[in-house]
CSV table of C-alpha atoms (C1' of nucleotides) in Angstrom, one decimal:
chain,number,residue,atom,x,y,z
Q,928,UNK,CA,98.0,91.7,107.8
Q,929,UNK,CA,97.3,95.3,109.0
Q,930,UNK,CA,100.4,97.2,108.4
Q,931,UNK,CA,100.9,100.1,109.9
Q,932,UNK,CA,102.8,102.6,107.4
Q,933,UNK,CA,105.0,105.8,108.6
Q,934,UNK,CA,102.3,107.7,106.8
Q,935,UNK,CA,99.4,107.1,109.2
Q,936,UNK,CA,102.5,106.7,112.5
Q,937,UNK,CA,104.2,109.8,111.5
Q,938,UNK,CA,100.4,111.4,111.1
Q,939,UNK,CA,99.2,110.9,114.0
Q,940,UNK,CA,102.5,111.5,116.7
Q,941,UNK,CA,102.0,115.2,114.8
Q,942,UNK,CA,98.2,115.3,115.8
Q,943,UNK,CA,98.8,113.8,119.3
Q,944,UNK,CA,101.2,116.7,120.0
Q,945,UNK,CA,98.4,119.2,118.4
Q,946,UNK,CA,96.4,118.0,121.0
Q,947,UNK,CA,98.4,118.9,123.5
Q,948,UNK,CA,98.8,122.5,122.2
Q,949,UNK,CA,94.8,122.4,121.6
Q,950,UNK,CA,94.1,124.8,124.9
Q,951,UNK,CA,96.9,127.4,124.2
Q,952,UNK,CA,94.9,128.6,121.0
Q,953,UNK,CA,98.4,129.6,119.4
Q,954,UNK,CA,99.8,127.6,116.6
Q,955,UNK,CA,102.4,125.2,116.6
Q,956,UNK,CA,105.0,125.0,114.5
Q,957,UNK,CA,106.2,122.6,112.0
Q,958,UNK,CA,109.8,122.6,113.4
Q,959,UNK,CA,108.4,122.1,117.0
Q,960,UNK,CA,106.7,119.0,115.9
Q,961,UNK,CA,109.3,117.6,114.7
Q,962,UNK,CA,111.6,118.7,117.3
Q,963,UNK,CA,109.1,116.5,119.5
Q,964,UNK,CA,108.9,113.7,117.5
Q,965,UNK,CA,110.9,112.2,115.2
Q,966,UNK,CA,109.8,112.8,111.8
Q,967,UNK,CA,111.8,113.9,108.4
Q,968,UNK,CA,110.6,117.7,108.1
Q,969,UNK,CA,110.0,117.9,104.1
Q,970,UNK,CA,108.0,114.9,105.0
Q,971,UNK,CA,105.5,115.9,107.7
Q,972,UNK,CA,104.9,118.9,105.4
Q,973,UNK,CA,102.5,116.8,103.4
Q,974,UNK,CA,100.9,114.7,105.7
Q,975,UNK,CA,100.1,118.0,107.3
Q,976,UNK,CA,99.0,119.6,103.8
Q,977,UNK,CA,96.8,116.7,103.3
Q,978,UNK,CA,95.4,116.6,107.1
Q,979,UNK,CA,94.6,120.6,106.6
Q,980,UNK,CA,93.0,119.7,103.0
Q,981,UNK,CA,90.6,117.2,104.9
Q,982,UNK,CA,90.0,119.9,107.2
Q,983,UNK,CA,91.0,118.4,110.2
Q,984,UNK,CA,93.9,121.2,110.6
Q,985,UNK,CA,94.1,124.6,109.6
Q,986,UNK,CA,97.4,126.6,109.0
Q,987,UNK,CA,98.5,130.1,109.3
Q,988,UNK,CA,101.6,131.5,107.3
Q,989,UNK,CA,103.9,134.0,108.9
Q,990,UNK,CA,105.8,134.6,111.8
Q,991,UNK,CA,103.2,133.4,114.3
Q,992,UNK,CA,102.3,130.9,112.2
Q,993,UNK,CA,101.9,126.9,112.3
Q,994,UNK,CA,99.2,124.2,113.1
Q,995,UNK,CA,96.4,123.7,114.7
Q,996,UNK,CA,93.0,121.5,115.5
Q,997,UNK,CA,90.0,122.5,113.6
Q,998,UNK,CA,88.5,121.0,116.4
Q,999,UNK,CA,88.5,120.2,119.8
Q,1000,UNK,CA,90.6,116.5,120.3
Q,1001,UNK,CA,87.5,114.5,121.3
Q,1002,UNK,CA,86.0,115.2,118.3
Q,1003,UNK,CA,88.4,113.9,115.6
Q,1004,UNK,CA,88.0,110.3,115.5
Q,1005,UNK,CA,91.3,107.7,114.4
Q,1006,UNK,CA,89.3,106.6,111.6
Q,1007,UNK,CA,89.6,110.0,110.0
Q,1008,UNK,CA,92.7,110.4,110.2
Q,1009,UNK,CA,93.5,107.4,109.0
Q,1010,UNK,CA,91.0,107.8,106.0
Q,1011,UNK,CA,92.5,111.0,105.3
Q,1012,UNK,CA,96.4,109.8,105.1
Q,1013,UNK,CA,95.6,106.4,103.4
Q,1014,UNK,CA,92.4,107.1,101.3
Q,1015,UNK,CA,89.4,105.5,101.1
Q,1016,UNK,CA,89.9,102.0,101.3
Q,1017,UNK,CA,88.4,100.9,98.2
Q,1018,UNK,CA,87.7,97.7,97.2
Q,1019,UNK,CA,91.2,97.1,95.0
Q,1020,UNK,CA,89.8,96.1,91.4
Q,1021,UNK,CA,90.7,92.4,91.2
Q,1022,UNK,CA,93.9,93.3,88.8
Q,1023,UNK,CA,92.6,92.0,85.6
Q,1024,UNK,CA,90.1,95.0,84.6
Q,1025,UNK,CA,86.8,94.7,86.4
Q,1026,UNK,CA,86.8,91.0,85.7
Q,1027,UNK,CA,84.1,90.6,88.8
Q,1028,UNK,CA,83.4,87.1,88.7
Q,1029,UNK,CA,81.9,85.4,91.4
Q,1030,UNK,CA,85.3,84.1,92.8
Q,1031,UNK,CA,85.9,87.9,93.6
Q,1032,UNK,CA,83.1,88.9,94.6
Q,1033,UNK,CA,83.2,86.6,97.4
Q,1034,UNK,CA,86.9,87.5,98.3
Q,1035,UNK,CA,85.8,91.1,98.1
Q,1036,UNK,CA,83.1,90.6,100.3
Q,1037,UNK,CA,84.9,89.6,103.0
Q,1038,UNK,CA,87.9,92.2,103.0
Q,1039,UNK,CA,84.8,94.3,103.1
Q,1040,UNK,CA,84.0,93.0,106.5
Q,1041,UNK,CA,87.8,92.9,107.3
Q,1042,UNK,CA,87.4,96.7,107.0
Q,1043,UNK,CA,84.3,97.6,108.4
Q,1044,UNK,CA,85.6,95.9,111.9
Q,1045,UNK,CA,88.6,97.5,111.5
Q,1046,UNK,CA,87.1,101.3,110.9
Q,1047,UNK,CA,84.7,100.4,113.6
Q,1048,UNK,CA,87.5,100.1,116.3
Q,1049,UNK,CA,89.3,103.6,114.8
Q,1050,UNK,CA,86.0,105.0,114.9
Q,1051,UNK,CA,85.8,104.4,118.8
Q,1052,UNK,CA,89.0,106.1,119.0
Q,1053,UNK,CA,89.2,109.9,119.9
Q,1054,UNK,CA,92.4,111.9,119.6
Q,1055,UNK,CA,91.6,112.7,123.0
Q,1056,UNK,CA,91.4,109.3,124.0
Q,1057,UNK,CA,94.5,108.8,122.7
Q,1058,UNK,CA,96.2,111.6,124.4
Q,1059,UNK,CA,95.1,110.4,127.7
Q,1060,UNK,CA,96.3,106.9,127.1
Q,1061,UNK,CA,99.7,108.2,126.4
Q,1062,UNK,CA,99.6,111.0,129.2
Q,1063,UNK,CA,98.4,107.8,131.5
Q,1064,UNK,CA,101.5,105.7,130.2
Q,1065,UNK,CA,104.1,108.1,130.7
Q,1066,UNK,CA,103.4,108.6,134.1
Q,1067,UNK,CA,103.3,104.8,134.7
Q,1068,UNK,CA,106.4,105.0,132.5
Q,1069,UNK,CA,108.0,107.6,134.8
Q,1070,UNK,CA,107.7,105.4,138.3
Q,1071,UNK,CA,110.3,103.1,137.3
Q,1072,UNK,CA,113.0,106.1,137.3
Q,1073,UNK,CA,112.1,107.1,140.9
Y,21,UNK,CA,93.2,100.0,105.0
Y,22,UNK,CA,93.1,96.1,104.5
Y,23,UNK,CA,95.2,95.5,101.8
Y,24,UNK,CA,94.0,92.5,99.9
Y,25,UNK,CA,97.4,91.2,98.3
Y,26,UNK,CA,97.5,89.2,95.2
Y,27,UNK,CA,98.9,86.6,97.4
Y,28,UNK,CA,96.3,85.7,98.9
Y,29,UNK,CA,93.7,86.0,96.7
Y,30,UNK,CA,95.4,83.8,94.3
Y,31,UNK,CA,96.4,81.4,97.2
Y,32,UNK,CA,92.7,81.3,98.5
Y,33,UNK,CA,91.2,80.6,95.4
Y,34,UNK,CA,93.5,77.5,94.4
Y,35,UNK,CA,92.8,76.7,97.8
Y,36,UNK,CA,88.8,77.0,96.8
Y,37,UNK,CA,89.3,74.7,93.5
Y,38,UNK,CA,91.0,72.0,95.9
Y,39,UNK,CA,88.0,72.1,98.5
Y,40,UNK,CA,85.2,71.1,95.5
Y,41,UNK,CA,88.2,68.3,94.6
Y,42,UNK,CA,88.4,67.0,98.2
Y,43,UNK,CA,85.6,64.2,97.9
Y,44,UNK,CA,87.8,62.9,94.8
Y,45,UNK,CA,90.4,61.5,96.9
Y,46,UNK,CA,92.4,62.1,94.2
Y,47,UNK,CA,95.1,64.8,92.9
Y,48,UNK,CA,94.4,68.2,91.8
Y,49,UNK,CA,96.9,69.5,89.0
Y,50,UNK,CA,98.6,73.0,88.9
Y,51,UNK,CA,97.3,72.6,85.4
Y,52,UNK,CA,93.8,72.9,86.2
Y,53,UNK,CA,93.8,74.9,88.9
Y,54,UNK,CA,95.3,77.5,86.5
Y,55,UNK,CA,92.7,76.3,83.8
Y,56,UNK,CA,90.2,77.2,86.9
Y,57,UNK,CA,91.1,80.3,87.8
Y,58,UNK,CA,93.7,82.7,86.0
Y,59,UNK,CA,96.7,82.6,87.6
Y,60,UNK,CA,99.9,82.8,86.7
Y,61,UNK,CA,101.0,79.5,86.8
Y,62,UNK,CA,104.8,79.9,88.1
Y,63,UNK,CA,103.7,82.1,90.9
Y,64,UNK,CA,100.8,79.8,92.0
Y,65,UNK,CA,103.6,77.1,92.7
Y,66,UNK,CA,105.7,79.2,95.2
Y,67,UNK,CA,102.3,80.1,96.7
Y,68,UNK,CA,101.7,75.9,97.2
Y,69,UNK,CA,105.0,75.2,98.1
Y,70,UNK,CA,104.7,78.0,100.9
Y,71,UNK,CA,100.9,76.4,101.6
Y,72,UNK,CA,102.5,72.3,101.8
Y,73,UNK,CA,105.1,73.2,104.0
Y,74,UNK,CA,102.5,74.7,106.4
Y,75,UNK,CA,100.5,72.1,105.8
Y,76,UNK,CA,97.4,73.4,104.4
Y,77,UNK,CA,98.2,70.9,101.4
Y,78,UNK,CA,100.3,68.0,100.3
Y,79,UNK,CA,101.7,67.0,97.1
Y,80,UNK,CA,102.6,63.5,94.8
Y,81,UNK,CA,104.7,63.9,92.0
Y,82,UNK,CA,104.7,61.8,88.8
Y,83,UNK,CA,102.3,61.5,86.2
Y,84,UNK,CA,99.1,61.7,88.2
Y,85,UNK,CA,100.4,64.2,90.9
Y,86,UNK,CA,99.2,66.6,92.0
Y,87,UNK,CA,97.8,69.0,95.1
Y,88,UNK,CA,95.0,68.1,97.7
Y,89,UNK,CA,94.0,69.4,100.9
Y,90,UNK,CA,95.1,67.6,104.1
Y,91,UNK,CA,92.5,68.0,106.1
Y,92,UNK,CA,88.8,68.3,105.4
Y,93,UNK,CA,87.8,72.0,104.3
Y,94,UNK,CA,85.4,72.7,107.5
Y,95,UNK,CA,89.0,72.4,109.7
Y,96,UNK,CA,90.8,75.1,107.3
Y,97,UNK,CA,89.6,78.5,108.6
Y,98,UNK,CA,90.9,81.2,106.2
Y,99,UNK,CA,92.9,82.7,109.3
Y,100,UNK,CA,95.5,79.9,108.7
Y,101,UNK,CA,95.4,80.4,105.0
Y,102,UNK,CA,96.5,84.3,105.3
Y,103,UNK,CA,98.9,83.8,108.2
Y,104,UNK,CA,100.5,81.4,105.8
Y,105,UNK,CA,100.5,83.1,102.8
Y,106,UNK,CA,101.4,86.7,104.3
Y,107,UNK,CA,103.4,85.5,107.3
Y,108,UNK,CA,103.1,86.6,111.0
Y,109,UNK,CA,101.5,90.2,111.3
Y,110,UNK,CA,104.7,91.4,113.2
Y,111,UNK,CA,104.4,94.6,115.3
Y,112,UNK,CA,106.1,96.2,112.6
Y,113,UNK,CA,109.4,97.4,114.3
Y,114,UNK,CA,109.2,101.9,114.4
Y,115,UNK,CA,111.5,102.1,111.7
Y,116,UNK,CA,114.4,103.3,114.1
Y,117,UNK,CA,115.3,100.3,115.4
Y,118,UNK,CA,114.0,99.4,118.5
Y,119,UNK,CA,113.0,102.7,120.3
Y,120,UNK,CA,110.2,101.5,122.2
Y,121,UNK,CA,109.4,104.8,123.3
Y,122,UNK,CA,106.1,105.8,125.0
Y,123,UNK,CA,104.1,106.9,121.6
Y,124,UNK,CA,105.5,104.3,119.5
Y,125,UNK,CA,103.9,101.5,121.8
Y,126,UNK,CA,100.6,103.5,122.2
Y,127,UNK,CA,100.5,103.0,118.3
Y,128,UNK,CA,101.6,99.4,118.3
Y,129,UNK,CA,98.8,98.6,120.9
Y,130,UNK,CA,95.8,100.0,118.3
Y,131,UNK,CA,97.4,98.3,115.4
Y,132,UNK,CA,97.5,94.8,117.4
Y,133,UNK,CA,94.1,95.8,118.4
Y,134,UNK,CA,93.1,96.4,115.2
Y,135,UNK,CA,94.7,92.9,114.0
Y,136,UNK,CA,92.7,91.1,116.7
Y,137,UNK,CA,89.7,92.2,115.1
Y,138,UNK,CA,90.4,91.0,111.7
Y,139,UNK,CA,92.2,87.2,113.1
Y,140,UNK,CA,89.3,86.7,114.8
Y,141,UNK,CA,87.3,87.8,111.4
Y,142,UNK,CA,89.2,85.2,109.4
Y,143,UNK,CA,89.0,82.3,112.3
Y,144,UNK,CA,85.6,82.3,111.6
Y,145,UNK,CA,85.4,81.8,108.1
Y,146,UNK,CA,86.1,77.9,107.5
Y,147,UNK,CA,87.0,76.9,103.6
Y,148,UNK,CA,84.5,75.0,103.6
Y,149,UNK,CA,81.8,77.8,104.2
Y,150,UNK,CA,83.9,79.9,101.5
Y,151,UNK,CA,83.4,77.6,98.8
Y,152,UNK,CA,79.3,77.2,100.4
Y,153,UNK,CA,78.9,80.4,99.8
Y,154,UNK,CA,80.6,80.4,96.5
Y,155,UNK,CA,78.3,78.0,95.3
Y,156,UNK,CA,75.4,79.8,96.4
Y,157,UNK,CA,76.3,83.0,94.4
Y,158,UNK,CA,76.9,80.5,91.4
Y,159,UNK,CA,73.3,79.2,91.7
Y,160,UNK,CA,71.5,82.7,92.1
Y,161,UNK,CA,73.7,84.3,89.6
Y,162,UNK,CA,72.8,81.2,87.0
Y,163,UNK,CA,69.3,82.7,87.4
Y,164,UNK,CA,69.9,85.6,85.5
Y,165,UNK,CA,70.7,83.6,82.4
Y,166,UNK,CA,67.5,81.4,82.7
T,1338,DA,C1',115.8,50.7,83.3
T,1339,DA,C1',114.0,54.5,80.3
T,1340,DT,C1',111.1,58.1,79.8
T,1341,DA,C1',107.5,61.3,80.3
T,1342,DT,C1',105.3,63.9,83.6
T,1343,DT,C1',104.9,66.2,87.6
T,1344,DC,C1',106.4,68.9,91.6
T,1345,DC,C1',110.8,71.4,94.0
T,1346,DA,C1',113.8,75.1,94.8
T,1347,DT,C1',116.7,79.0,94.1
T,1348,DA,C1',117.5,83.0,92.1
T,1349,DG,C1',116.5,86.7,89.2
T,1350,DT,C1',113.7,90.7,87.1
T,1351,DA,C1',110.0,94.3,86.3
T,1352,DT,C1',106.7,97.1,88.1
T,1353,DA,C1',104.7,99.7,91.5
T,1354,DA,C1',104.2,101.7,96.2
T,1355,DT,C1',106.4,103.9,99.8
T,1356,DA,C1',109.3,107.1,102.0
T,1357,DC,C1',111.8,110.8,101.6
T,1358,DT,C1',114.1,115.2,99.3
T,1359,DA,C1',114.8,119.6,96.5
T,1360,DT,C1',113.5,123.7,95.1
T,1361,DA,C1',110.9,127.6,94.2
T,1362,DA,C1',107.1,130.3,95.3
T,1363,DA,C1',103.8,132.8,98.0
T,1364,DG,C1',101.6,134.6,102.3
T,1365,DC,C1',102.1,137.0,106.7
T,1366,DA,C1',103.8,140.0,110.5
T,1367,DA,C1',107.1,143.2,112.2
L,39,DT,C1',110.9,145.5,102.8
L,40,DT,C1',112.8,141.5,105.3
L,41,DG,C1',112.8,137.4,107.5
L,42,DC,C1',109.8,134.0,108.9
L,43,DT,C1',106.4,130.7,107.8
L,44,DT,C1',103.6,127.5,104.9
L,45,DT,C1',102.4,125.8,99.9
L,46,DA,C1',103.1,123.1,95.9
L,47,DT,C1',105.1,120.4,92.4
L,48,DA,C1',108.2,117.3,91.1
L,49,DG,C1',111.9,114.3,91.6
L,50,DT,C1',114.7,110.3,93.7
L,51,DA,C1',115.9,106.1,96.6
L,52,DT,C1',114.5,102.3,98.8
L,53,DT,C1',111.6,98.5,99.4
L,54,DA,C1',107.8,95.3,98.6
L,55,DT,C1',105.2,92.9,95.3
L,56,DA,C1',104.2,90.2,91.4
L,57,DC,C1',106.0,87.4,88.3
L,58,DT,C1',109.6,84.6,85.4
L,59,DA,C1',113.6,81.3,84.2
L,60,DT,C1',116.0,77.4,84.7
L,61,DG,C1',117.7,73.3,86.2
L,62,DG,C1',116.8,69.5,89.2
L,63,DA,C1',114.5,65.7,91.8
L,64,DA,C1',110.8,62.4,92.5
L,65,DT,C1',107.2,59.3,90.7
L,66,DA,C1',104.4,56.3,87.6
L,67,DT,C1',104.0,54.1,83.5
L,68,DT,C1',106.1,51.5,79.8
DNA sequence: AATATTCCATAGTATAATACTATAAAGCAA
DNA sequence: TTGCTTTATAGTATTATACTATGGAATATT
């Protein structure tokens, strides 16, 4: 129904580990990331290409060089990011050439208001927000091997 | 975001042509449902096979065979129609099989949140107020041509 | 029973989206 | 300059989607 695609997984498990990095205002590189997570390097390139085109990372070239946040984590909402990797999600052109009959119109309608509930719930979600959860699980996560 | 699969569109709007037939007590063709709406008529079988064996519909064979519904439209909410037609919406599996890690279940968690939002979305919506409402735009958009 | 009409079922193909890769170029710092 | 980094374009492999072909089985009418 929702399906989740590497795209917007592999996106944001790079952003969640920018937001780690946020407070050492240094950049992070592309290899740590992936040395982190697991993601296919030529790959990540251009989700990060795309996430710095939207503005919601900036780059710097060179030996220093890497990612960052243009912002601080509670400030990037999960609904941008996702916009940014998946595009706006527009209302699909019923297949046979703006044909918009009544019968589609209605079925539009209410993938409209599939969306809107669905981009209201990413919209509640801060990186940040999602940073703690996971900081909060893996110390749950971590009592078991005690 | 919400990906609006020919599936289901096509699968909801037989489904529609069915609900106006339902008083009939009688069988609707795959004939005239295809007359009705443009479907491809070899693909709109598989999608009423999938939709009779979930019992949305039954069927008669023979020479005045046909689809109907099997229950009255008000107890068909459209949340049974897509979880049908597009199957379980399955956590997804990360890809590398079955390394529940931390950050992979932190992902799964939105996405089943996000799912939530949408079943409960589609629960709502009954056939029978889908084809209401479709005959509402068909009055009001009549009133253009008057 | 014969026959026409309908659905049933499996399997196959064509197109498009997704995920991933290759390669060359260009910027930056030491 | 030289080695490190990102940038950019384009190409491929895999998978999902949409659709088609064909033969068969059930049913109602004659």
């Amino acid at each position: 129904m929702m399906k989740l695609s590497a795209k917007v997984r592999y996106g944001l498990l790079a952003l969640l580990e920018l937001a780690d990095h946020y407070q050492q205002s240094s950049f992070l590189q592309v290899d740590e990331i992936v040395a982190a997570q697991n993601i296919p390097y030529r790959y990540l390139m251009q989700l990060l290409i795309s996430l710095r085109r939207s503005g919601i990372v900036r780059s710097h070239r060179g030996i220093k060089g890497g990612y960052c946040l243009t912002k601080a984590p509670e400030n990037i909402t999960l609904l941008e990011i996702v916009t940014c990797l998946e595009g706006i999600p527009q209302p699909e052109k019923s297949g046979q050439a703006s044909v918009e009959s009544v019968d589609n119109l209605l079925i539009e309608d209410i993938w409209s208001q599939a969306n809107q509930s669905v981009m209201q719930l990413f919209a509640s979600y801060s990186l940040k927000s999602l940073s703690d959860k996971r900081k909060e699980s893996r110390k749950s996560n971590q009592m078991y091997y005690i």
